[in-house]
Tab-separated table of C-alpha atoms and ligand atoms in Angstrom:
chain	number	residue	atom	x	y	z
K	1	ILE	CA	84.829	-128.186	213.701
K	2	GLU	CA	86.827	-125.102	211.914
K	3	ILE	CA	85.734	-121.760	212.570
K	4	VAL	CA	86.214	-118.817	210.318
K	5	GLY	CA	85.728	-115.470	211.228
K	6	ALA	CA	85.633	-112.029	209.757
K	7	PRO	CA	84.226	-108.299	211.218
K	8	ILE	CA	81.941	-106.269	210.037
K	9	PHE	CA	82.289	-102.343	209.607
K	10	ASN	CA	80.378	-99.820	208.935
K	11	GLU	CA	80.804	-96.836	206.149
K	12	ARG	CA	82.897	-94.898	208.731
K	13	ASN	CA	84.876	-97.761	209.369
K	14	ILE	CA	83.294	-98.845	213.044
K	15	LEU	CA	82.811	-102.122	214.158
K	16	LYS	CA	79.285	-103.189	213.455
K	17	GLY	CA	79.599	-107.050	214.276
K	18	ALA	CA	81.158	-109.820	213.136
K	19	VAL	CA	80.353	-113.209	210.920
K	20	LEU	CA	81.628	-116.526	212.147
K	21	LEU	CA	81.211	-119.451	210.043
K	22	MET	CA	81.461	-122.941	211.230
K	23	TYR	CA	82.198	-125.818	209.310
K	24	ASP	CA	81.783	-129.306	210.705
K	25	ILE	CA	84.992	-131.070	208.988
K	26	THR	CA	84.270	-134.382	210.872
K	27	HIS	CA	82.864	-136.317	207.671
K	28	LEU	CA	85.856	-134.568	205.654
K	29	LYS	CA	88.797	-135.639	208.508
K	30	LYS	CA	87.263	-139.341	208.649
K	31	LEU	CA	87.258	-139.376	205.111
K	32	GLU	CA	90.974	-138.269	204.945
K	33	LEU	CA	91.742	-140.595	207.762
K	34	MET	CA	90.492	-143.625	205.840
K	35	ARG	CA	92.204	-142.765	202.572
K	36	LYS	CA	95.739	-142.611	204.623
K	37	ASP	CA	95.078	-145.764	206.418
K	38	PHE	CA	94.172	-147.431	203.116
K	39	VAL	CA	97.514	-146.229	201.137
K	40	ALA	CA	99.183	-147.683	204.095
K	41	ASN	CA	97.720	-150.924	204.186
K	42	VAL	CA	98.216	-151.037	200.452
K	43	SER	CA	101.678	-150.396	200.962
K	44	HIS	CA	102.232	-152.732	203.884
K	45	GLU	CA	100.455	-155.512	201.982
K	46	LEU	CA	102.506	-154.830	198.823
K	47	LYS	CA	105.980	-154.328	200.512
K	48	THR	CA	105.452	-157.610	202.404
K	49	PRO	CA	105.442	-160.290	199.146
K	50	ILE	CA	108.191	-157.953	197.353
K	51	THR	CA	110.935	-157.985	200.241
K	52	SER	CA	110.296	-161.767	200.324
K	53	ILE	CA	110.536	-162.177	196.614
K	54	THR	CA	114.041	-159.590	196.650
K	55	GLY	CA	115.300	-161.341	199.108
K	56	PHE	CA	115.071	-164.725	197.917
K	57	ALA	CA	116.056	-163.387	194.297
K	58	GLU	CA	119.305	-161.949	195.817
K	59	THR	CA	120.112	-165.479	197.663
K	60	LEU	CA	119.895	-167.263	194.701
K	61	LYS	CA	122.056	-164.869	192.849
K	62	ASN	CA	124.452	-165.102	195.456
K	63	GLY	CA	125.118	-168.574	195.064
K	64	ALA	CA	122.071	-170.541	196.263
K	65	LYS	CA	121.141	-171.664	192.707
K	66	ASN	CA	124.117	-173.679	192.308
K	67	ASP	CA	122.151	-176.014	195.526
K	68	PRO	CA	118.937	-177.827	193.690
K	69	ALA	CA	117.527	-178.304	196.973
K	70	SER	CA	117.582	-174.367	197.721
K	71	LEU	CA	116.800	-173.771	194.000
K	72	ASP	CA	113.286	-175.598	194.151
K	73	ARG	CA	112.351	-173.915	197.547
K	74	PHE	CA	113.098	-170.579	196.707
K	75	LEU	CA	111.529	-170.725	193.352
K	76	THR	CA	108.387	-171.627	195.163
K	77	ILE	CA	108.135	-169.094	197.648
K	78	ILE	CA	109.167	-166.728	194.789
K	79	TYR	CA	106.209	-167.800	192.558
K	80	ASP	CA	103.634	-168.560	195.543
K	81	GLU	CA	104.395	-164.475	196.871
K	82	SER	CA	104.369	-163.262	193.068
K	83	THR	CA	100.983	-164.952	192.798
K	84	ARG	CA	99.915	-163.512	195.925
K	85	MET	CA	100.491	-159.992	195.183
K	86	GLN	CA	98.832	-160.722	191.904
K	87	GLY	CA	95.854	-161.689	193.478
K	88	LEU	CA	95.907	-158.605	195.971
K	89	ILE	CA	96.531	-156.188	192.928
K	90	GLU	CA	93.235	-157.700	190.895
K	91	ASP	CA	91.182	-157.383	194.451
K	92	LEU	CA	92.180	-153.687	194.578
K	93	LEU	CA	91.557	-152.851	190.919
K	94	THR	CA	88.136	-154.950	191.473
K	95	LEU	CA	87.339	-152.619	194.454
K	96	SER	CA	88.464	-149.473	192.890
K	97	LYS	CA	85.825	-150.119	190.097
K	98	LEU	CA	83.055	-150.822	192.485
K	99	GLU	CA	84.056	-147.724	194.422
K	100	LYS	CA	83.992	-145.519	191.632
K	101	ASP	CA	80.425	-146.723	190.247
K	102	GLU	CA	81.697	-147.060	186.979
K	103	PHE	CA	81.112	-150.884	187.555
K	104	GLU	CA	79.076	-152.047	184.630
K	105	ILE	CA	77.194	-154.849	185.635
K	106	THR	CA	75.422	-157.319	182.536
K	107	ARG	CA	72.269	-158.941	183.892
K	108	THR	CA	70.935	-162.113	182.511
K	109	VAL	CA	68.564	-163.976	183.807
K	110	VAL	CA	70.596	-166.518	185.855
K	111	ASP	CA	69.540	-170.020	187.077
K	112	MET	CA	71.071	-170.861	190.677
K	113	THR	CA	71.128	-174.918	190.264
K	114	GLN	CA	73.357	-174.089	186.911
K	115	LEU	CA	75.193	-171.480	188.612
K	116	VAL	CA	76.422	-173.937	191.862
K	117	GLN	CA	77.254	-176.916	189.190
K	118	GLU	CA	79.587	-174.144	187.902
K	119	ILE	CA	81.565	-173.205	190.858
K	120	LEU	CA	81.534	-176.532	192.587
K	121	PRO	CA	84.661	-177.664	190.792
K	122	VAL	CA	86.320	-174.380	192.039
K	123	VAL	CA	86.002	-175.161	195.647
K	124	ASP	CA	85.492	-178.779	195.711
K	125	GLN	CA	88.921	-179.298	195.306
K	126	ARG	CA	90.289	-176.899	198.182
K	127	ALA	CA	87.631	-178.511	200.585
K	128	GLU	CA	88.569	-181.804	199.394
K	129	GLN	CA	92.389	-180.838	200.386
K	130	LYS	CA	91.423	-179.814	203.529
K	131	GLY	CA	89.049	-183.293	204.614
K	132	ILE	CA	86.046	-180.629	204.458
K	133	THR	CA	82.607	-181.964	203.889
K	134	LEU	CA	81.010	-179.492	201.269
K	135	THR	CA	77.304	-180.167	201.109
K	136	THR	CA	74.930	-178.086	198.593
K	137	HIS	CA	71.205	-177.539	198.626
K	138	VAL	CA	69.479	-175.803	195.527
K	139	ASP	CA	65.901	-175.135	195.638
K	140	ASP	CA	64.299	-175.905	192.239
K	141	SER	CA	63.999	-173.340	189.713
K	142	ILE	CA	65.265	-170.133	191.425
K	143	THR	CA	66.325	-167.250	188.705
K	144	ILE	CA	67.783	-163.913	189.418
K	145	GLN	CA	68.562	-161.314	187.277
K	146	ALA	CA	72.187	-160.530	187.480
K	147	ASP	CA	75.971	-160.631	186.469
K	148	ALA	CA	76.775	-164.207	187.015
K	149	GLU	CA	80.440	-163.860	186.738
K	150	ARG	CA	79.962	-161.194	189.938
K	151	ILE	CA	77.684	-163.447	191.460
K	152	LYS	CA	80.030	-166.770	191.216
K	153	GLN	CA	82.526	-164.476	192.414
K	154	VAL	CA	80.707	-163.883	195.902
K	155	MET	CA	79.686	-167.645	196.186
K	156	ILE	CA	83.269	-168.704	195.636
K	157	ASN	CA	84.530	-166.137	198.057
K	158	LEU	CA	82.155	-167.048	200.766
K	159	LEU	CA	82.982	-170.795	199.987
K	160	THR	CA	86.592	-169.759	200.086
K	161	ASN	CA	86.525	-168.081	203.597
K	162	ALA	CA	84.368	-171.091	204.952
K	163	ILE	CA	87.047	-173.656	203.758
K	164	SER	CA	89.789	-171.856	205.167
K	165	TYR	CA	88.210	-170.895	208.423
K	166	THR	CA	87.109	-174.197	209.578
K	167	LEU	CA	89.491	-176.816	210.910
K	168	LYS	CA	90.506	-179.962	209.061
K	169	ASP	CA	87.505	-182.459	208.855
K	170	GLY	CA	84.899	-179.644	209.375
K	171	ASP	CA	81.984	-179.204	207.473
K	172	VAL	CA	80.587	-176.501	205.045
K	173	ASN	CA	77.554	-175.863	203.654
K	174	LEU	CA	75.988	-174.060	200.442
K	175	SER	CA	72.026	-173.547	200.596
K	176	ILE	CA	69.819	-171.354	197.970
K	177	THR	CA	66.137	-171.377	199.193
K	178	ASP	CA	63.486	-169.459	197.511
K	179	GLU	CA	61.592	-167.335	199.712
K	180	GLY	CA	59.289	-165.183	198.002
K	181	ASP	CA	60.119	-162.285	196.395
K	182	THR	CA	63.815	-163.035	197.752
K	183	VAL	CA	66.648	-165.725	197.195
K	184	HIS	CA	68.429	-166.414	200.521
K	185	ILE	CA	71.928	-167.899	200.167
K	186	GLN	CA	73.238	-169.511	202.958
K	187	VAL	CA	76.972	-169.932	203.192
K	188	SER	CA	77.611	-171.914	206.735
K	189	ASP	CA	80.479	-173.777	208.563
K	190	ASN	CA	81.426	-175.111	211.404
K	191	GLY	CA	84.645	-173.493	211.908
K	192	ILE	CA	86.594	-171.177	214.116
K	193	GLY	CA	84.162	-168.091	214.094
K	194	ILE	CA	83.864	-164.794	214.522
K	195	PRO	CA	84.540	-162.945	217.896
K	196	GLU	CA	81.406	-160.606	218.543
K	197	LYS	CA	83.087	-157.334	218.675
K	198	ALA	CA	84.780	-158.102	215.178
K	199	VAL	CA	81.474	-158.926	213.366
K	200	PRO	CA	80.588	-155.451	212.368
K	201	ARG	CA	84.029	-154.634	211.079
K	202	ILE	CA	84.317	-158.192	208.675
K	203	PHE	CA	83.265	-156.268	205.581
K	204	GLU	CA	85.647	-153.635	205.743
K	205	ARG	CA	88.842	-153.238	203.756
K	206	PHE	CA	91.707	-155.252	204.877
K	207	TYR	CA	89.950	-155.836	207.962
K	208	ARG	CA	91.149	-159.260	209.446
K	209	VAL	CA	90.348	-161.268	213.012
K	210	ASP	CA	93.899	-162.838	212.908
K	211	LYS	CA	96.077	-161.168	210.323
K	212	ALA	CA	98.955	-164.317	210.387
K	213	ARG	CA	96.273	-166.836	210.120
K	214	SER	CA	94.753	-165.097	207.281
K	215	ARG	CA	98.100	-164.554	205.360
K	216	ASN	CA	98.737	-168.087	205.801
K	217	THR	CA	95.684	-168.656	204.077
K	218	GLY	CA	96.416	-166.844	201.072
K	219	GLY	CA	93.932	-164.269	202.081
K	220	THR	CA	94.058	-160.370	201.273
K	221	GLY	CA	91.453	-159.178	203.639
K	222	LEU	CA	89.649	-157.705	200.716
K	223	GLY	CA	87.444	-160.297	199.559
K	224	LEU	CA	84.173	-159.638	202.082
K	225	ALA	CA	84.875	-155.870	201.029
K	226	ILE	CA	84.306	-156.828	197.338
K	227	VAL	CA	81.397	-159.745	198.405
K	228	LYS	CA	79.417	-156.837	199.724
K	229	HIS	CA	79.859	-154.526	197.377
K	230	ILE	CA	78.543	-156.804	194.501
K	231	ILE	CA	75.248	-157.678	196.644
K	232	GLU	CA	74.846	-154.107	197.053
K	233	VAL	CA	74.749	-153.493	193.302
K	234	HIS	CA	72.625	-156.316	193.092
K	235	ASP	CA	70.186	-154.467	195.312
K	236	GLY	CA	70.769	-157.092	197.927
K	237	CYS	CA	72.286	-157.197	201.217
K	238	ILE	CA	74.285	-159.368	203.066
K	239	ASN	CA	74.745	-160.481	206.871
K	240	VAL	CA	76.972	-162.817	209.130
K	241	GLU	CA	75.928	-164.576	212.073
K	242	SER	CA	78.937	-166.038	214.156
K	243	GLU	CA	80.077	-167.574	217.276
K	244	PRO	CA	83.762	-168.254	218.184
K	245	GLU	CA	84.623	-171.988	218.168
K	246	LYS	CA	81.117	-173.132	216.422
K	247	GLY	CA	81.173	-171.826	213.415
K	248	SER	CA	79.678	-168.759	210.930
K	249	VAL	CA	76.664	-168.307	208.572
K	250	PHE	CA	76.785	-165.833	205.874
K	251	HIS	CA	73.248	-164.920	204.478
K	252	VAL	CA	72.750	-163.269	200.971
K	253	TYR	CA	69.365	-161.932	200.252
K	254	LEU	CA	68.945	-161.109	196.325
K	255	PRO	CA	65.781	-160.014	194.276
K	256	LYS	CA	64.263	-162.941	192.897
K	257	TYR	CA	63.262	-162.708	189.016
K	258	ASP	CA	60.094	-163.148	188.253
K	259	PRO	CA	58.989	-163.799	184.597
K	260	ALA	CA	55.778	-162.697	185.005
K	261	LEU	CA	56.711	-159.181	185.988
K	262	SER	CA	58.768	-158.430	183.029
A	1	ADP	P1	90.466	-162.546	204.303
A	1	ADP	O1	91.420	-162.701	202.766
A	1	ADP	O2	91.249	-161.993	205.162
A	1	ADP	O3	89.795	-164.029	204.194
A	1	ADP	P2	87.947	-161.387	203.904
A	1	ADP	O4	87.366	-159.947	203.626
A	1	ADP	O5	87.430	-162.275	202.760
A	1	ADP	O6	89.648	-161.480	203.942
A	1	ADP	O7	87.634	-161.756	205.683
A	1	ADP	C1	87.860	-160.682	206.258
A	1	ADP	C2	88.213	-161.358	207.859
A	1	ADP	O8	86.906	-161.914	208.108
A	1	ADP	C3	89.090	-162.870	207.354
A	1	ADP	O9	90.527	-162.321	207.412
A	1	ADP	C4	88.598	-163.609	208.703
A	1	ADP	O10	88.820	-163.146	209.901
A	1	ADP	C5	87.012	-163.038	209.014
A	1	ADP	N1	86.091	-164.522	208.153
A	1	ADP	C6	85.998	-164.742	206.747
A	1	ADP	N2	84.775	-165.555	206.643
A	1	ADP	C7	84.949	-166.281	207.881
A	1	ADP	C8	84.510	-167.294	208.236
A	1	ADP	N3	83.711	-167.958	207.339
A	1	ADP	N4	84.893	-167.780	209.459
A	1	ADP	C9	85.596	-167.382	210.237
A	1	ADP	N5	86.253	-165.977	210.092
A	1	ADP	C10	85.727	-165.545	208.472
């Protein structure tokens, strides 16, 4: 609390009283702290790849380019790190648009079966590389009124996470069911799970249970923050149930499109 005080005098300059103003600045302080944290996080996340890019480029310049094996290895690192940075910058731009309320969604009537067909090729390959069995179930003829590209992004993010945080030969399932007014999307895995105290935080920007592991999987820590925003602008909600070493289930609920009502 911030307190500002001032004396009050009468016409003959005799002290009559005082005014005290008390401002509750907890909220402001919190916002300021969050902003500082955010800037620190972004800087750190960008610094890591750029340090390795400049380091390896310099090593190549200083002669390593003459050794074909090093040339190949260092160029691969430079390429991977630049791709990571690009991903991070794209995520940051998406998040900043989402948070500024200038995020425009173009709603059309989206058929869930078709949407799943469109995202499967993107995630199938990743699952296969890791020997993970990916199964899907979609109830017949469910439609939502939504921005198809954004909802695809949500499902791809959730499925990519499920694949990343599940050990080799695990199982990931996507199921979309009709629950009256609501469409229930479930992404479940039998992976590493999330510790109980981390569960409330995983939708925060940059929050990661295990930074090292997440970086190895190419994560930026922004994926779930973006997912949550997209679901909320579609008047939906998201939550997670998880148990360490057993796996996680992400539940997304979206309003169903009812042609009879429009
Ligand atoms: P990241 O880019 O690190 O994956 P996200 O925002 O997508 O960032 O997720 C935040 C954190 O939540 C991850 O770093 C990971 O610790 C945890 N997480 C997300 N999905 C899962 C999952 N299916 N199983 C276990 N942990 C998960």
